[in-house]
């Protein structure tokens, strides 16, 4: 692999903002399931997941566009592609949460962290290859 300084900078910035995005997602999720929603109820679990996802995606779009991928295309087109890519990762996240929490009864907070690691990697690939491609 040939890593240039700009490629390493892009990966570093993506990971930095990915960590912040993950923090926003986890903070929203935990706040919801510890206050108003019940993680043991599959519908409320997914509602918390979707609300947390939405908050994180809004933050991620603007930081990824400005600081990571230097988006310069049509912002409406980029938003649509970004949300489509993130819907894919949301469905993946929901599947992981459903299988491991609702079906296999693992701890929802631990599974959410594991799921977020998988999501960060898939989101980078989708953003790089589909949303903000050169």
Coordinates of N, CA and C in Angstrom, one line a residue:
X1 N 0.8 -1.2 0.0 CA 0.0 0.0 0.0 C 0.9 1.2 0.0
X2 N 0.5 2.2 -0.8 CA 1.2 3.4 -0.9 C 0.4 4.5 -0.2
X3 N 0.9 4.9 1.0 CA 0.2 5.9 1.8 C 0.9 7.2 1.7
X4 N 0.3 8.2 1.2 CA 0.8 9.6 1.1 C 0.4 10.3 2.4
X5 N 1.1 11.4 2.5 CA 0.8 12.3 3.7 C -0.7 12.7 3.7
X6 N -1.2 13.1 2.5 CA -2.6 13.5 2.4 C -3.5 12.3 2.8
X7 N -3.2 11.1 2.3 CA -4.0 9.9 2.6 C -4.0 9.7 4.1
X8 N -2.9 9.7 4.8 CA -2.8 9.5 6.2 C -3.5 10.6 7.0
X9 N -3.4 11.8 6.5 CA -4.2 12.9 7.1 C -5.7 12.7 7.0
X10 N -6.1 12.2 5.9 CA -7.5 11.9 5.7 C -8.0 10.8 6.6
X11 N -7.2 9.8 6.7 CA -7.6 8.7 7.6 C -7.6 9.1 9.1
X12 N -6.6 9.9 9.5 CA -6.5 10.4 10.8 C -7.7 11.3 11.1
X13 N -8.1 12.2 10.2 CA -9.2 13.1 10.4 C -10.5 12.3 10.4
X14 N -10.6 11.3 9.6 CA -11.8 10.5 9.6 C -12.0 9.8 10.9
X15 N -10.9 9.2 11.4 CA -10.9 8.5 12.7 C -11.2 9.5 13.8
X16 N -10.6 10.7 13.8 CA -10.9 11.7 14.8 C -12.4 12.0 14.9
X17 N -12.9 12.4 13.7 CA -14.3 12.8 13.6 C -15.2 11.6 13.8
X18 N -14.7 10.4 13.4 CA -15.5 9.2 13.6 C -15.7 8.9 15.1
X19 N -14.6 9.1 15.9 CA -14.7 8.9 17.3 C -15.7 9.9 17.9
X20 N -15.6 11.2 17.5 CA -16.6 12.2 17.9 C -18.0 11.8 17.5
X21 N -18.2 11.3 16.3 CA -19.5 10.9 15.9 C -20.0 9.7 16.7
X22 N -19.1 8.8 16.9 CA -19.5 7.6 17.7 C -19.8 8.1 19.2
X23 N -19.1 9.0 19.7 CA -19.4 9.5 21.0 C -20.8 10.1 21.0
X24 N -21.1 10.9 20.0 CA -22.5 11.5 19.9 C -23.5 10.5 19.8
X25 N -23.3 9.5 19.0 CA -24.2 8.4 18.8 C -24.4 7.6 20.2
X26 N -23.3 7.3 20.8 CA -23.4 6.5 22.1 C -24.1 7.4 23.2
X27 N -23.7 8.6 23.2 CA -24.2 9.5 24.3 C -25.8 9.7 24.1
X28 N -26.2 9.8 22.9 CA -27.6 10.0 22.6 C -28.3 8.6 23.0
X29 N -27.8 7.5 22.5 CA -28.4 6.2 22.8 C -28.5 6.0 24.3
X30 N -27.3 6.1 25.0 CA -27.3 5.9 26.4 C -28.3 6.8 27.1
X31 N -28.3 8.1 26.8 CA -29.2 9.0 27.4 C -30.7 8.6 27.2
X32 N -31.0 8.1 26.0 CA -32.4 7.7 25.8 C -32.8 6.4 26.6
X33 N -31.9 5.4 26.6 CA -32.2 4.1 27.2 C -32.1 4.2 28.7
X34 N -31.4 5.2 29.2 CA -31.3 5.4 30.7 C -32.3 6.3 31.2
X35 N -33.1 7.0 30.3 CA -34.1 7.9 30.8 C -35.5 7.6 30.4
X36 N -35.8 7.6 29.1 CA -37.2 7.5 28.6 C -37.5 6.3 27.8
X37 N -36.5 5.5 27.3 CA -36.8 4.3 26.5 C -36.2 3.1 27.2
X38 N -36.8 2.0 27.0 CA -36.4 0.7 27.6 C -35.7 -0.2 26.6
X39 N -34.4 -0.5 26.8 CA -33.7 -1.3 25.9 C -34.1 -2.7 25.8
X40 N -34.9 -3.2 26.8 CA -35.4 -4.5 26.8 C -36.6 -4.7 25.9
X41 N -37.2 -3.6 25.5 CA -38.3 -3.6 24.6 C -37.7 -3.4 23.2
X42 N -37.9 -4.4 22.3 CA -37.3 -4.3 21.0 C -37.6 -3.0 20.2
X43 N -38.8 -2.6 20.3 CA -39.2 -1.4 19.5 C -38.6 -0.1 20.1
X44 N -38.6 0.0 21.4 CA -37.9 1.1 22.0 C -36.4 1.1 21.9
X45 N -35.8 -0.1 21.8 CA -34.4 -0.3 21.6 C -34.1 0.3 20.2
X46 N -34.9 -0.1 19.2 CA -34.6 0.4 17.8 C -34.9 1.9 17.7
X47 N -35.9 2.4 18.5 CA -36.2 3.9 18.4 C -35.0 4.6 19.0
X48 N -34.4 4.2 20.1 CA -33.2 4.8 20.6 C -32.1 4.8 19.6
X49 N -32.0 3.6 19.0 CA -30.9 3.5 18.0 C -31.1 4.4 16.8
X50 N -32.3 4.6 16.3 CA -32.6 5.5 15.2 C -32.4 6.9 15.5
X51 N -32.8 7.3 16.7 CA -32.7 8.7 17.1 C -31.2 9.1 17.3
X52 N -30.4 8.2 17.9 CA -29.0 8.4 18.1 C -28.3 8.4 16.8
X53 N -28.7 7.5 15.9 CA -28.1 7.5 14.5 C -28.3 8.8 13.8
X54 N -29.5 9.4 13.9 CA -29.9 10.6 13.2 C -29.0 11.8 13.7
X55 N -28.8 11.9 15.0 CA -28.0 12.9 15.6 C -26.6 12.8 15.1
X56 N -26.1 11.6 15.1 CA -24.7 11.3 14.7 C -24.5 11.6 13.2
X57 N -25.4 11.2 12.4 CA -25.3 11.4 10.9 C -25.3 12.9 10.6
X58 N -26.1 13.7 11.2 CA -26.0 15.2 11.0 C -24.6 15.7 11.3
X59 N -24.1 15.4 12.4 CA -22.8 15.8 12.8 C -21.7 15.3 11.8
X60 N -21.8 14.0 11.5 CA -20.8 13.4 10.6 C -20.8 14.0 9.2
X61 N -22.0 14.3 8.6 CA -22.0 14.9 7.3 C -21.2 16.1 7.2
X62 N -21.5 17.1 8.1 CA -20.8 18.4 8.0 C -19.3 18.3 8.3
X63 N -18.9 17.4 9.3 CA -17.5 17.3 9.6 C -16.8 16.6 8.5
X64 N -17.4 15.5 7.9 CA -16.8 14.7 6.9 C -16.6 15.6 5.6
X65 N -17.7 16.3 5.3 CA -17.7 17.1 4.1 C -16.6 18.2 4.2
X66 N -16.5 18.9 5.3 CA -15.6 20.0 5.4 C -14.2 19.6 5.7
X67 N -14.0 18.7 6.7 CA -12.6 18.5 7.2 C -12.0 17.2 6.6
X68 N -12.7 16.2 6.3 CA -12.1 14.9 5.9 C -12.0 14.8 4.4
X69 N -13.1 14.9 3.7 CA -13.1 14.6 2.2 C -13.1 15.9 1.4
X70 N -13.2 17.1 2.0 CA -13.2 18.3 1.3 C -14.2 18.3 0.2
X71 N -15.4 18.0 0.6 CA -16.5 18.0 -0.4 C -16.7 19.3 -1.2
X72 N -16.7 19.2 -2.5 CA -16.8 20.4 -3.3 C -17.9 20.2 -4.3
X73 N -18.6 19.1 -4.3 CA -19.6 18.9 -5.2 C -20.9 19.5 -4.8
X74 N -22.0 19.2 -5.4 CA -23.3 19.7 -5.1 C -23.7 19.2 -3.7
X75 N -23.9 20.1 -2.8 CA -24.2 19.7 -1.4 C -25.5 18.9 -1.3
X76 N -26.5 19.2 -2.1 CA -27.7 18.4 -2.1 C -27.5 16.9 -2.5
X77 N -26.7 16.8 -3.6 CA -26.4 15.4 -4.0 C -25.5 14.7 -3.0
X78 N -24.6 15.4 -2.4 CA -23.7 14.8 -1.3 C -24.6 14.4 -0.1
X79 N -25.5 15.2 0.3 CA -26.4 14.9 1.4 C -27.2 13.7 1.1
X80 N -27.8 13.6 -0.1 CA -28.6 12.4 -0.4 C -27.7 11.2 -0.4
X81 N -26.6 11.2 -1.0 CA -25.7 10.0 -1.1 C -25.2 9.7 0.3
X82 N -24.9 10.7 1.1 CA -24.4 10.5 2.5 C -25.5 9.8 3.3
X83 N -26.7 10.3 3.2 CA -27.8 9.7 4.0 C -28.1 8.3 3.5
X84 N -28.1 8.0 2.2 CA -28.3 6.7 1.7 C -27.2 5.7 2.2
X85 N -26.0 6.1 2.2 CA -24.9 5.3 2.7 C -25.1 5.0 4.2
X86 N -25.5 6.1 4.9 CA -25.7 5.9 6.3 C -26.9 5.1 6.7
X87 N -27.9 5.1 5.8 CA -29.1 4.2 6.0 C -28.7 2.8 5.9
X88 N -27.8 2.5 5.0 CA -27.2 1.1 4.9 C -26.6 0.8 6.2
X89 N -25.7 1.7 6.8 CA -25.0 1.3 8.0 C -26.0 1.3 9.2
X90 N -27.1 2.1 9.1 CA -28.1 2.0 10.2 C -28.8 0.7 10.2
X91 N -29.1 0.2 9.0 CA -29.7 -1.1 8.9 C -28.8 -2.2 9.4
X92 N -27.5 -2.1 9.1 CA -26.5 -3.0 9.6 C -26.5 -2.9 11.1
X93 N -26.5 -1.7 11.7 CA -26.5 -1.5 13.1 C -27.7 -2.1 13.8
X94 N -28.9 -1.9 13.2 CA -30.1 -2.4 13.7 C -30.1 -3.9 13.7
X95 N -29.6 -4.5 12.6 CA -29.5 -6.0 12.5 C -28.6 -6.5 13.7
X96 N -27.4 -5.9 13.8 CA -26.5 -6.3 14.9 C -27.2 -6.2 16.3
X97 N -27.8 -5.1 16.5 CA -28.5 -4.9 17.8 C -29.6 -5.9 18.0
X98 N -30.4 -6.1 17.0 CA -31.5 -7.0 17.1 C -31.0 -8.4 17.4
X99 N -30.0 -8.9 16.6 CA -29.6 -10.3 16.8 C -28.9 -10.5 18.1
X100 N -28.0 -9.6 18.5 CA -27.2 -9.8 19.7 C -27.9 -9.4 21.0
X101 N -28.8 -8.4 20.9 CA -29.4 -8.0 22.1 C -30.8 -8.6 22.3
X102 N -31.6 -8.5 21.2 CA -33.0 -9.0 21.4 C -33.1 -10.5 21.2
X103 N -32.2 -11.1 20.4 CA -32.3 -12.6 20.2 C -31.4 -13.3 21.1
X104 N -30.1 -12.9 21.1 CA -29.1 -13.6 22.0 C -28.9 -13.1 23.4
X105 N -29.6 -12.0 23.7 CA -29.6 -11.4 25.0 C -28.3 -10.9 25.6
X106 N -27.4 -10.5 24.7 CA -26.1 -9.9 25.2 C -26.4 -8.5 25.7
X107 N -25.5 -7.9 26.4 CA -25.6 -6.6 27.0 C -25.7 -5.5 25.9
X108 N -26.7 -4.7 25.9 CA -26.9 -3.8 24.8 C -25.8 -2.7 24.7
X109 N -25.3 -2.3 25.8 CA -24.3 -1.3 25.8 C -23.0 -1.8 25.2
X110 N -22.6 -3.0 25.5 CA -21.4 -3.6 25.0 C -21.5 -3.8 23.5
X111 N -22.7 -4.4 23.1 CA -22.9 -4.7 21.7 C -23.0 -3.4 20.9
X112 N -23.5 -2.3 21.5 CA -23.6 -1.0 20.8 C -22.2 -0.5 20.5
X113 N -21.2 -0.7 21.4 CA -19.8 -0.2 21.1 C -19.2 -1.1 20.0
X114 N -19.4 -2.4 20.0 CA -18.9 -3.3 19.0 C -19.5 -2.9 17.7
X115 N -20.8 -2.7 17.7 CA -21.5 -2.3 16.4 C -20.9 -1.0 15.8
X116 N -20.6 -0.1 16.7 CA -20.1 1.2 16.2 C -18.7 1.1 15.6
X117 N -17.9 0.1 16.0 CA -16.6 -0.1 15.4 C -16.8 -0.6 14.0
X118 N -17.7 -1.5 13.8 CA -18.0 -2.0 12.5 C -18.6 -0.9 11.6
X119 N -19.4 -0.1 12.2 CA -20.1 1.0 11.4 C -19.0 2.0 11.0
X120 N -18.1 2.4 11.8 CA -17.1 3.4 11.5 C -16.3 2.9 10.2
X121 N -15.9 1.7 10.2 CA -15.1 1.2 9.0 C -16.0 1.2 7.8
X122 N -17.2 0.7 7.9 CA -18.1 0.6 6.7 C -18.4 2.1 6.2
X123 N -18.6 3.0 7.1 CA -18.9 4.4 6.8 C -17.8 5.0 6.0
X124 N -16.6 4.8 6.5 CA -15.4 5.3 5.8 C -15.4 4.9 4.3
X125 N -15.5 3.6 4.1 CA -15.5 3.0 2.8 C -16.6 3.6 1.9
X126 N -17.8 3.7 2.5 CA -18.9 4.2 1.7 C -18.7 5.7 1.4
X127 N -18.2 6.5 2.4 CA -18.0 7.9 2.1 C -16.9 8.1 1.0
X128 N -15.8 7.3 1.2 CA -14.7 7.5 0.2 C -15.1 7.0 -1.2
X129 N -15.8 5.9 -1.3 CA -16.0 5.3 -2.6 C -17.4 5.8 -3.3
X130 N -18.3 6.3 -2.4 CA -19.6 6.6 -3.0 C -20.0 8.0 -2.8
X131 N -19.8 8.6 -1.7 CA -20.3 10.0 -1.4 C -19.4 11.1 -1.9
X132 N -18.2 11.1 -1.4 CA -17.2 12.2 -1.7 C -16.1 11.7 -2.6
X133 N -16.4 10.8 -3.5 CA -15.4 10.3 -4.4 C -14.8 11.5 -5.3
X134 N -13.6 11.3 -5.6 CA -12.9 12.4 -6.4 C -13.5 12.5 -7.8

